Structure formats: structure tokens, C-alpha cells
Amino acid sequence: MNRITRRFQDLRRAGRKALIPYITAGDPRPELTVPMLRALVDAGADILELGVPFSDPMADGPVIQKACERALAQGMSLRKVLELVGEFRQSDAETPLVLMGYLNPIERMGHAAFAAAAREAGVDGVLTVDLPPEEAAETVELLDKAGIAPIFLLAPTSSDQRIQHTARLARGYLYYVSLKGVTGSAALNVAEVAAKLEAIRARTELPVGVGFGIKDPPTAAAIAEVADAVVVGSTLVAKMAELADEPERMRREVAALLGAMRRAMDQVGAPAAVAD
Amino acid sequence: MKAQGNKVDYSQFPDAAGHFGRYGGRFVAETLMEALHELNAAWQNYRSDPEFLAELDADLSRYVGRPSPLYHAQRWSRKLGGAQIYLKREDLNHTGSHKINNTVGQGLLAARMGKTRLIAETGAGQHGVASATIAARLGMDCVVYMGTEDIRRQALNVYRMRLLGATVQPVDSGSRTLKDALNEALRDWVTNVDDTFYMIGTVAGPHPYPLMVREFQALIGRETREQMLADCGCLPDALVACVGGGSNAIGLFHPFLNDAEVAIYGVEAAGAGIDTGRHAATLCAGNPGVLHGNRTYLLNDEDGQIVETHSVSAGLDYPGVGPEHAWLKDIGRAQYVAVTDDEALRGFHDLTLTEGIIPALESSHALAYAAKLAPTLRSDQRIVINLSGRGDKDIYTVAALEGIQL
């Protein structure tokens, strides 16, 4: 069984929600990525999302755009990201890891070669922002064969029909984009998110994570009440940029940020909408 | 042309999901999918609506000044010593380029969809000016995204947009040119999707843009066809147009694709020379990939990162190209070639001195290639060049290259 599915089952049994931090691979420096991932796990991360830097990150706000630029300036590439995943796996065989990025680096490597290399490195899921389900049939098949979960986005504007179609192709979890905008946008509306999650849940058994716009522990806790997973990215990446020259302090403070979210989420009572 | 080329009915492409063979499609984040469906539904509804088309035709004739003339450049033809050169005078359109054909159409569509805010990306500023012009006329807010490098190169157009009431939003990310402006416009659209209409200026982007923009530009080729038949009772032997994103080229080419006897040449920007790496010749030197919502040829490194391009002409300085061009290249229906900055500048001066027409630097690439092609043809053969824009905006660039301070 894929590590992502197993992790969600364990969490459900324990009555907890998943906390999924995102960082961009190679930012602020390639040698800091694996230690940062470990620190995030220690601080309570259940699943890791590792961003593959791209020159034209169209769905990302300024914080992650700049992270991509910093990482690329230091020679980060899809191949090197996979090397970092391999390095992380040497000390952590349990925590699921999802690559999040854009399609072109995968196109250039070749979809089959990528699926094989990602499996070899120990990747559990792949979220390709600009690959909607309509164009994804071939990729999904290759990832499925490699035991890697293709993860798809849903949005406030996704129709019921699209939700159903997307849920059929997706594995692992669905990633609900909580607002109209790019990563790191203004605050989300918890009531609106809750209403949309209900519509999604009516059409799939897959766990649903929520991201884009979760900046602080109270929002993380509020989202944890209605979703299966909370994804947090830009807030962590901004902190990393701020403390890029002090790696020890950076790890400590980013871990503390995540830890505060973890505690806030765990104080939320037993989940109401668990499907199993 | 390849053997099976004659059997393709080019009017049947793209398919319902926007594919030209393996190219095109709709590669965007989920946050934009519904907006694209809404746009496609509106477009499919109005593209055959008699009232919409009548209004569009009236605007094209009375506001844009169509049809644009097809001009026989006799003096330049004699000088080149070969085929007869005809210029399709898109430079005479209101706002000075073919870009207005598309923004008039998209503007009418935006109004019918109830949108109140227009956004656009621009490189040379021609599409930005054409968008700002239509926004002013429709009384809509307009934000034009433009790379800071392009703002520096095209100060005149920036000021024109501001005069027209548009906000020019500088884009300082990436290479600070057209591709980055497009990224930023997509980010705006995703955030303001309820009231905002995104006017893409070229035949790229996610479906339905490559199809819709082609349909709004194809009148260039339809007029050329009629004008040529009226003038000499025959079709041209060759068509030549510059290709950045490729909208003026597709506009000229498309109505002739099924006429196998018409040779078709798209001219890309070879910049300082393709072997220097400083160019924007996507089809000549790129590989298939995915950017800005479609699968097409791209200039990217071996890791799939988009690389910076170079051309003396801001309007050709783009690392992608419309997906229909990618397909036409692969199946061999059109040939794609590239000319350097220096060659384009020679074309610029030659036309100016010989015919009294100052062409845009973009269009000068087509002129430069036609100048090579013409002497290889007989004097009873005919080449149509799409003179896609006028060169007033480029005067400062040309003067600076020649060390002249204006």
C-alpha cells in the first residue's frame, strides 16, 4: 500500500488530521533541504510536499516564485530534487513525500523515465499543478504502475461533474484550493471551505486536504475541523527566506511555526466527518 | 509537403478539447478550468451569432479601418529582382498593427459575458495598446502586464496605454519580458475570475484562445485571398509572416492551408544568431513541452526550465509559440525559418527607403526573409508578406542601435 494511504488510515484511527508542510527544494540552499524536511517531520508533519522549482510558476504567488528563483539560481533541477528525496529516504522510510510542481520539467525528462526515477527515489505522490485530469490519462497510468499517487487540485469553481471526474483519477488525497488566487493569497473563508468540502465528500472517499491561504494556527485548527489535511506553504517559505543566512535558527523557527499549527489542530475535537 | 498533407482538412482543427495533433490542449491549474469553460461556451455561442458578427464587422470596418489594402510593392520587387512582392497592410489599422483585430473581437465577447475589467499581457506593447484602446471604447477598466525590460524598450507604447486610461503593471520576475507578463496576467485572472476577462494577444495559451484568436485574425488571410483574386485572378505562390506567438502569421496562413500550391513561411527571430544561444527561434531550435496552458515548441534547457530569449523586436521575444504552428511544422504544411537582428534591420531600412513605409521590427523579420526568397522565384510569381505593424514604436530602438540620440 502507498505510504500516503497508510498514513491517512493511521491518522483516522487516531482521530487526528494530517498536517502537510510545503517547502521548495533547494531553497534557500540545496544542502539545507533534507535537514529542513527532517525538522518538519520532528515538528509534527504527517506528509511532506516538496516543491520542484520551475522558471514560470504560474499558480504561485510572490513568496514561492522567489523561492523557485533562488533554487534555480543554485542549479536545482528535477533530477537533483529526486536525489534529495533519495537522501531523505535514507533516514526516513515512513513519512510520505509528495512532489509538487509544473509539467514541463517532467515532459522534458519523459513521463515514463520520471515515473521510474521517482519510484526509485522514494516519492509517494505527484501533484502537477498545470496537468488537469483531461490531459492526464497517460501520466496517471504511468504513475499508477509505479505505485505513485497522482494528486489533483479542486477549486471553489470546480463543478460537481468535475469533482466526480477528478476524484476518479486521483489517488492518495485531493487537494482543495481554498480560494480564488495563487499560493500565499489573502485569508480564506472557513465557512465557504466547509460548504465546498461537503460537496466534495459526497462524491469521493478520498481524504481531502486544504491549502492556499493558511497562515496561522487558528486557521489551521479551523480547517482541521472540516478537512482531512491542512497544507501550509508560503508562510513557511517566507520564514525560510527571512532566515536564509542563519540555517540553525531557520530550522528552529520554521519547526516552531509548524509545531504551533500541529498543537492547534490537535486541540480540535475528534473529527466529525471521517468516512470509515 | 509530406505525402499525406493534401488529405488533411485544416479547417477541422483543433478538436473539441483544443488539440492540433499532439499540440494545444488546456494545461492550467484547476482554479482556471471553469473560467476557460465559461469562455469557451460564450465563444462557441457567439462565433456564429449573426448579431455578434454584424457588430464585429461594423467595428472592423468603421473603427479599425478594414479591409486593409493589399499593396503591390513594385519598386522593392524590381530591386530584389524576382517574385512580385505584395504587402498586406495591417500597419494601417487603427493602433498600428493586426493586434486590434483580436481585441475588437474579444472586447465584444467580454461585454456580452458581462465582464467589467479587461486584463492583458504585452511584449512590444502593441497588444497592450490594442487592449487599452478597446477598454477605453467599452468603458472598462484595463490592466496591462508588461515586463520591466519591455517597458524600458517600449516607452512610447507605455505612455500610449496610460493615455488610454490603462494601468500598466510592471512585471519584475523571471526574464522581465512577455512570458513573465503572461504568468502575471494568469495570476490576476485566477484571483479576479468573476468580473475579469483575460485578453490573450496571440494564438497561444489554453484552449479556446489559440482557436478564438485565430478566428479573429483569419480575416487577414480571407481579405488577402479576395484581393489577390481580384488583382490577378490567382492565389499567391508564397506567404511570409513573422512568428513570435504567431497570431499575425496564423491570421494570414489559415485561409490558405487547404491550398497545397501556396507555400507558407513563418519567420522567427534568430536574434544574434541561433548558434549564439541569444535568439527567440522557438520552432527552429526548440523542443515540444508545456507552458502557458498549451503543449507546443518551447525554448527550454535540458531540465525543462524556460530560457531567456533575445530579439531586437520585443514582440517576437517569447520562448513559446502558438500550438497550431507547432503542428504545421511537424506535418510539414508550413516551413519555419529564422532571420537575425541584423537582417531584420536591413529589411526595416530597405522597405522604408524603397517604398516609403516604416515597418515594425517584428514585420521586418518577414521582410528580411522575403528578400531572400524573392530572387529564387520567377518575376511572374507572387509573395504576400504580412506587414503586421508599423514601425513608429521602434524608431527609438533603431536610432539607439545606430548610436543616434533622439
CSV table of N, CA and C in Angstrom, one decimal, chain B residues 198-299:
chain,number,residue,atom,x,y,z
B,198,TYR,N,-9.7,37.9,-19.6
B,198,TYR,CA,-8.3,38.0,-19.9
B,198,TYR,C,-8.2,37.9,-21.5
B,199,MET,N,-7.7,39.0,-22.0
B,199,MET,CA,-7.5,39.1,-23.5
B,199,MET,C,-6.1,38.6,-23.8
B,200,ILE,N,-5.9,37.4,-24.2
B,200,ILE,CA,-4.6,37.0,-24.7
B,200,ILE,C,-4.4,37.5,-26.1
B,201,GLY,N,-3.2,38.0,-26.3
B,201,GLY,CA,-2.9,38.7,-27.6
B,201,GLY,C,-2.4,37.8,-28.7
B,202,THR,N,-2.2,36.5,-28.5
B,202,THR,CA,-1.6,35.7,-29.5
B,202,THR,C,-2.3,34.4,-29.6
B,203,VAL,N,-2.0,33.5,-30.5
B,203,VAL,CA,-2.6,32.3,-30.7
B,203,VAL,C,-2.0,31.2,-29.8
B,204,ALA,N,-1.7,31.6,-28.6
B,204,ALA,CA,-1.1,30.6,-27.6
B,204,ALA,C,-2.1,30.6,-26.4
B,205,GLY,N,-1.6,29.9,-25.4
B,205,GLY,CA,-2.5,29.8,-24.2
B,205,GLY,C,-3.4,28.6,-24.2
B,206,PRO,N,-4.2,28.4,-23.2
B,206,PRO,CA,-5.1,27.3,-23.2
B,206,PRO,C,-6.2,27.4,-24.1
B,207,HIS,N,-6.8,26.3,-24.6
B,207,HIS,CA,-8.0,26.3,-25.4
B,207,HIS,C,-9.1,27.0,-24.6
B,208,PRO,N,-9.9,27.9,-25.2
B,208,PRO,CA,-10.0,28.2,-26.6
B,208,PRO,C,-9.2,29.3,-27.2
B,209,TYR,N,-8.2,29.8,-26.5
B,209,TYR,CA,-7.5,31.0,-27.0
B,209,TYR,C,-6.9,30.8,-28.4
B,210,PRO,N,-6.1,29.7,-28.6
B,210,PRO,CA,-5.5,29.6,-30.0
B,210,PRO,C,-6.5,29.6,-31.1
B,211,LEU,N,-7.6,29.0,-30.8
B,211,LEU,CA,-8.7,28.9,-31.8
B,211,LEU,C,-9.4,30.3,-32.0
B,212,MET,N,-9.7,30.8,-30.9
B,212,MET,CA,-10.5,32.1,-30.9
B,212,MET,C,-9.7,33.2,-31.5
B,213,VAL,N,-8.4,33.3,-31.1
B,213,VAL,CA,-7.6,34.4,-31.6
B,213,VAL,C,-7.4,34.2,-33.1
B,214,ARG,N,-7.2,32.9,-33.5
B,214,ARG,CA,-7.1,32.6,-35.0
B,214,ARG,C,-8.3,33.1,-35.7
B,215,GLU,N,-9.5,32.8,-35.2
B,215,GLU,CA,-10.7,33.2,-35.9
B,215,GLU,C,-10.8,34.7,-36.0
B,216,PHE,N,-10.4,35.4,-35.0
B,216,PHE,CA,-10.5,36.9,-35.0
B,216,PHE,C,-9.4,37.4,-36.0
B,217,GLN,N,-8.3,36.7,-36.2
B,217,GLN,CA,-7.3,37.2,-37.1
B,217,GLN,C,-7.4,36.7,-38.5
B,218,ALA,N,-8.2,35.6,-38.7
B,218,ALA,CA,-8.2,35.0,-40.1
B,218,ALA,C,-8.7,35.8,-41.2
B,219,LEU,N,-9.4,37.0,-40.8
B,219,LEU,CA,-9.8,37.9,-41.8
B,219,LEU,C,-8.7,38.4,-42.6
B,220,ILE,N,-7.5,38.4,-42.0
B,220,ILE,CA,-6.3,38.9,-42.8
B,220,ILE,C,-6.1,38.0,-44.0
B,221,GLY,N,-6.2,36.7,-43.8
B,221,GLY,CA,-6.0,35.8,-45.0
B,221,GLY,C,-7.2,35.8,-45.9
B,222,ARG,N,-8.4,35.9,-45.3
B,222,ARG,CA,-9.6,35.9,-46.2
B,222,ARG,C,-9.6,37.1,-47.1
B,223,GLU,N,-9.2,38.3,-46.5
B,223,GLU,CA,-9.2,39.5,-47.4
B,223,GLU,C,-8.1,39.4,-48.4
B,224,THR,N,-6.9,38.8,-48.0
B,224,THR,CA,-5.8,38.7,-48.9
B,224,THR,C,-6.2,37.8,-50.1
B,225,ARG,N,-6.9,36.8,-49.8
B,225,ARG,CA,-7.4,35.9,-50.9
B,225,ARG,C,-8.2,36.6,-51.9
B,226,GLU,N,-9.2,37.3,-51.4
B,226,GLU,CA,-10.1,38.0,-52.3
B,226,GLU,C,-9.4,39.1,-53.1
B,227,GLN,N,-8.5,39.8,-52.4
B,227,GLN,CA,-7.8,40.9,-53.0
B,227,GLN,C,-6.9,40.4,-54.1
B,228,MET,N,-6.2,39.2,-53.8
B,228,MET,CA,-5.3,38.7,-54.8
B,228,MET,C,-6.1,38.2,-56.0
B,229,LEU,N,-7.2,37.5,-55.7
B,229,LEU,CA,-8.0,37.0,-56.9
B,229,LEU,C,-8.5,38.2,-57.7
B,230,ALA,N,-8.9,39.3,-57.1
B,230,ALA,CA,-9.4,40.5,-57.8
B,230,ALA,C,-8.3,41.1,-58.6
B,231,ASP,N,-7.1,41.1,-58.0
B,231,ASP,CA,-5.9,41.8,-58.6
B,231,ASP,C,-5.4,41.0,-59.8
B,232,CYS,N,-5.2,39.7,-59.6
B,232,CYS,CA,-4.5,39.0,-60.7
B,232,CYS,C,-5.2,37.7,-61.0
B,233,GLY,N,-6.3,37.4,-60.4
B,233,GLY,CA,-7.0,36.2,-60.7
B,233,GLY,C,-6.4,34.9,-60.3
B,234,CYS,N,-5.4,35.0,-59.4
B,234,CYS,CA,-4.7,33.8,-58.9
B,234,CYS,C,-4.5,33.9,-57.4
B,235,LEU,N,-4.0,32.7,-56.9
B,235,LEU,CA,-3.6,32.7,-55.5
B,235,LEU,C,-2.1,33.1,-55.4
B,236,PRO,N,-1.6,33.6,-54.3
B,236,PRO,CA,-0.2,33.8,-54.2
B,236,PRO,C,0.6,32.5,-54.2
B,237,ASP,N,1.9,32.6,-54.6
B,237,ASP,CA,2.7,31.4,-54.6
B,237,ASP,C,3.3,31.2,-53.2
B,238,ALA,N,3.5,32.3,-52.5
B,238,ALA,CA,4.0,32.1,-51.2
B,238,ALA,C,3.5,33.2,-50.2
B,239,LEU,N,3.4,32.7,-49.0
B,239,LEU,CA,3.0,33.7,-47.9
B,239,LEU,C,4.2,33.7,-46.9
B,240,VAL,N,4.5,34.9,-46.4
B,240,VAL,CA,5.5,35.1,-45.4
B,240,VAL,C,5.0,36.0,-44.3
B,241,ALA,N,5.2,35.5,-43.1
B,241,ALA,CA,4.8,36.3,-41.9
B,241,ALA,C,5.8,36.0,-40.8
B,242,CYS,N,6.0,37.0,-39.9
B,242,CYS,CA,6.8,36.8,-38.7
B,242,CYS,C,6.1,36.0,-37.7
B,243,VAL,N,6.8,35.3,-36.9
B,243,VAL,CA,6.2,34.4,-35.8
B,243,VAL,C,6.9,34.6,-34.5
B,244,GLY,N,6.1,35.2,-33.6
B,244,GLY,CA,6.6,35.3,-32.2
B,244,GLY,C,5.7,34.3,-31.5
B,245,GLY,N,4.5,34.7,-31.0
B,245,GLY,CA,3.4,33.8,-30.6
B,245,GLY,C,2.8,33.2,-31.9
B,246,GLY,N,2.7,34.1,-32.9
B,246,GLY,CA,2.2,33.7,-34.2
B,246,GLY,C,0.8,34.1,-34.6
B,247,SER,N,0.2,35.1,-34.1
B,247,SER,CA,-1.1,35.5,-34.4
B,247,SER,C,-1.3,36.1,-35.8
B,248,ASN,N,-0.3,37.0,-36.2
B,248,ASN,CA,-0.5,37.6,-37.5
B,248,ASN,C,-0.2,36.5,-38.6
B,249,ALA,N,0.7,35.6,-38.2
B,249,ALA,CA,1.0,34.6,-39.2
B,249,ALA,C,-0.2,33.6,-39.4
B,250,ILE,N,-0.7,33.1,-38.3
B,250,ILE,CA,-1.9,32.2,-38.5
B,250,ILE,C,-3.0,33.0,-39.2
B,251,GLY,N,-3.2,34.2,-38.8
B,251,GLY,CA,-4.3,35.0,-39.5
B,251,GLY,C,-4.1,35.0,-41.0
B,252,LEU,N,-2.9,35.2,-41.5
B,252,LEU,CA,-2.7,35.2,-42.9
B,252,LEU,C,-2.7,33.7,-43.5
B,253,PHE,N,-2.1,32.8,-42.8
B,253,PHE,CA,-1.9,31.4,-43.3
B,253,PHE,C,-3.2,30.7,-43.3
B,254,HIS,N,-4.0,30.8,-42.3
B,254,HIS,CA,-5.1,29.8,-42.1
B,254,HIS,C,-6.0,29.6,-43.3
B,255,PRO,N,-6.5,30.7,-43.9
B,255,PRO,CA,-7.4,30.6,-45.0
B,255,PRO,C,-6.8,29.9,-46.3
B,256,PHE,N,-5.5,29.8,-46.2
B,256,PHE,CA,-4.7,29.2,-47.4
B,256,PHE,C,-4.2,27.8,-47.1
B,257,LEU,N,-4.5,27.3,-45.9
B,257,LEU,CA,-3.8,26.0,-45.5
B,257,LEU,C,-4.3,24.8,-46.5
B,258,ASN,N,-5.5,24.9,-46.9
B,258,ASN,CA,-6.0,23.8,-47.8
B,258,ASN,C,-5.6,24.0,-49.2
B,259,ASP,N,-4.9,25.1,-49.5
B,259,ASP,CA,-4.4,25.3,-50.9
B,259,ASP,C,-3.0,24.8,-51.0
B,260,ALA,N,-2.8,23.6,-51.3
B,260,ALA,CA,-1.5,23.0,-51.3
B,260,ALA,C,-0.4,23.7,-52.1
B,261,GLU,N,-0.9,24.4,-53.2
B,261,GLU,CA,0.0,25.1,-54.1
B,261,GLU,C,0.6,26.4,-53.5
B,262,VAL,N,0.1,26.8,-52.3
B,262,VAL,CA,0.6,28.0,-51.7
B,262,VAL,C,1.6,27.7,-50.7
B,263,ALA,N,2.9,28.1,-50.9
B,263,ALA,CA,4.0,27.8,-50.0
B,263,ALA,C,3.8,28.8,-48.8
B,264,ILE,N,4.1,28.3,-47.6
B,264,ILE,CA,3.9,29.1,-46.4
B,264,ILE,C,5.2,29.1,-45.6
B,265,TYR,N,5.7,30.3,-45.2
B,265,TYR,CA,6.9,30.5,-44.5
B,265,TYR,C,6.6,31.4,-43.2
B,266,GLY,N,6.9,30.8,-42.1
B,266,GLY,CA,6.9,31.6,-40.8
B,266,GLY,C,8.3,32.0,-40.5
B,267,VAL,N,8.5,33.2,-40.1
B,267,VAL,CA,9.9,33.7,-39.9
B,267,VAL,C,10.1,34.1,-38.4
B,268,GLU,N,11.0,33.4,-37.8
B,268,GLU,CA,11.3,33.6,-36.4
B,268,GLU,C,12.5,34.5,-36.2
B,269,ALA,N,12.7,34.9,-34.9
B,269,ALA,CA,13.7,35.8,-34.6
B,269,ALA,C,15.0,35.0,-34.2
B,270,ALA,N,16.0,35.1,-35.1
B,270,ALA,CA,17.3,34.4,-34.8
B,270,ALA,C,18.2,35.3,-33.9
B,271,GLY,N,17.7,36.5,-33.6
B,271,GLY,CA,18.5,37.4,-32.6
B,271,GLY,C,19.9,37.6,-33.1
B,272,ALA,N,20.8,37.3,-32.2
B,272,ALA,CA,22.2,37.4,-32.5
B,272,ALA,C,22.8,36.3,-33.3
B,273,GLY,N,21.9,35.3,-33.6
B,273,GLY,CA,22.3,34.1,-34.4
B,273,GLY,C,21.9,32.9,-33.5
B,274,ILE,N,21.3,31.9,-34.1
B,274,ILE,CA,20.8,30.7,-33.4
B,274,ILE,C,22.0,30.0,-32.6
B,275,ASP,N,23.2,30.0,-33.3
B,275,ASP,CA,24.3,29.3,-32.6
B,275,ASP,C,24.8,30.1,-31.4
B,276,THR,N,24.5,31.4,-31.2
B,276,THR,CA,24.9,32.1,-30.1
B,276,THR,C,24.1,31.8,-28.8
B,277,GLY,N,22.9,31.2,-29.0
B,277,GLY,CA,22.0,31.0,-27.9
B,277,GLY,C,21.2,32.2,-27.6
B,278,ARG,N,21.5,33.3,-28.2
B,278,ARG,CA,20.7,34.6,-27.9
B,278,ARG,C,19.7,34.8,-29.1
B,279,HIS,N,18.6,34.1,-29.0
B,279,HIS,CA,17.6,34.2,-30.1
B,279,HIS,C,16.2,33.9,-29.5
B,280,ALA,N,15.2,33.9,-30.4
B,280,ALA,CA,13.8,33.6,-29.9
B,280,ALA,C,13.2,32.7,-31.0
B,281,ALA,N,14.0,31.8,-31.6
B,281,ALA,CA,13.6,30.9,-32.7
B,281,ALA,C,13.1,29.6,-32.2
B,282,THR,N,11.9,29.7,-31.6
B,282,THR,CA,11.3,28.5,-30.9
B,282,THR,C,11.1,27.3,-31.8
B,283,LEU,N,10.5,27.5,-32.9
B,283,LEU,CA,10.3,26.3,-33.8
B,283,LEU,C,11.5,25.8,-34.4
B,284,CYS,N,12.5,26.7,-34.8
B,284,CYS,CA,13.7,26.3,-35.4
B,284,CYS,C,14.6,25.6,-34.4
B,285,ALA,N,14.6,26.0,-33.2
B,285,ALA,CA,15.6,25.5,-32.2
B,285,ALA,C,15.1,24.9,-30.9
B,286,GLY,N,13.8,24.8,-30.8
B,286,GLY,CA,13.2,24.4,-29.5
B,286,GLY,C,12.8,22.9,-29.5
B,287,ASN,N,12.1,22.5,-28.4
B,287,ASN,CA,11.6,21.1,-28.3
B,287,ASN,C,10.1,21.2,-27.8
B,288,PRO,N,9.3,20.2,-28.1
B,288,PRO,CA,8.0,20.2,-27.5
B,288,PRO,C,8.0,20.2,-26.0
B,289,GLY,N,7.0,20.9,-25.4
B,289,GLY,CA,6.9,21.0,-24.0
B,289,GLY,C,5.6,21.6,-23.6
B,290,VAL,N,5.4,22.0,-22.4
B,290,VAL,CA,4.1,22.6,-21.9
B,290,VAL,C,4.4,23.9,-21.2
B,291,LEU,N,3.8,25.0,-21.7
B,291,LEU,CA,3.9,26.3,-21.0
B,291,LEU,C,2.7,27.1,-21.3
B,292,HIS,N,2.3,27.9,-20.3
B,292,HIS,CA,1.2,28.9,-20.5
B,292,HIS,C,-0.1,28.2,-21.1
B,293,GLY,N,-0.3,27.0,-20.6
B,293,GLY,CA,-1.6,26.4,-20.9
B,293,GLY,C,-1.7,25.5,-22.1
B,294,ASN,N,-0.6,25.4,-22.9
B,294,ASN,CA,-0.7,24.6,-24.1
B,294,ASN,C,0.6,23.8,-24.3
B,295,ARG,N,0.5,22.7,-25.0
B,295,ARG,CA,1.7,21.9,-25.4
B,295,ARG,C,2.1,22.5,-26.8
B,296,THR,N,3.4,22.8,-26.9
B,296,THR,CA,3.9,23.4,-28.1
B,296,THR,C,5.4,23.3,-28.1
B,297,TYR,N,6.1,23.9,-29.1
B,297,TYR,CA,7.5,24.0,-29.0
B,297,TYR,C,7.9,25.1,-28.0
B,298,LEU,N,9.0,24.9,-27.3
B,298,LEU,CA,9.5,25.8,-26.3
B,298,LEU,C,11.0,25.9,-26.4
B,299,LEU,N,11.5,27.1,-26.0
B,299,LEU,CA,12.9,27.2,-25.7
B,299,LEU,C,13.1,26.9,-24.3
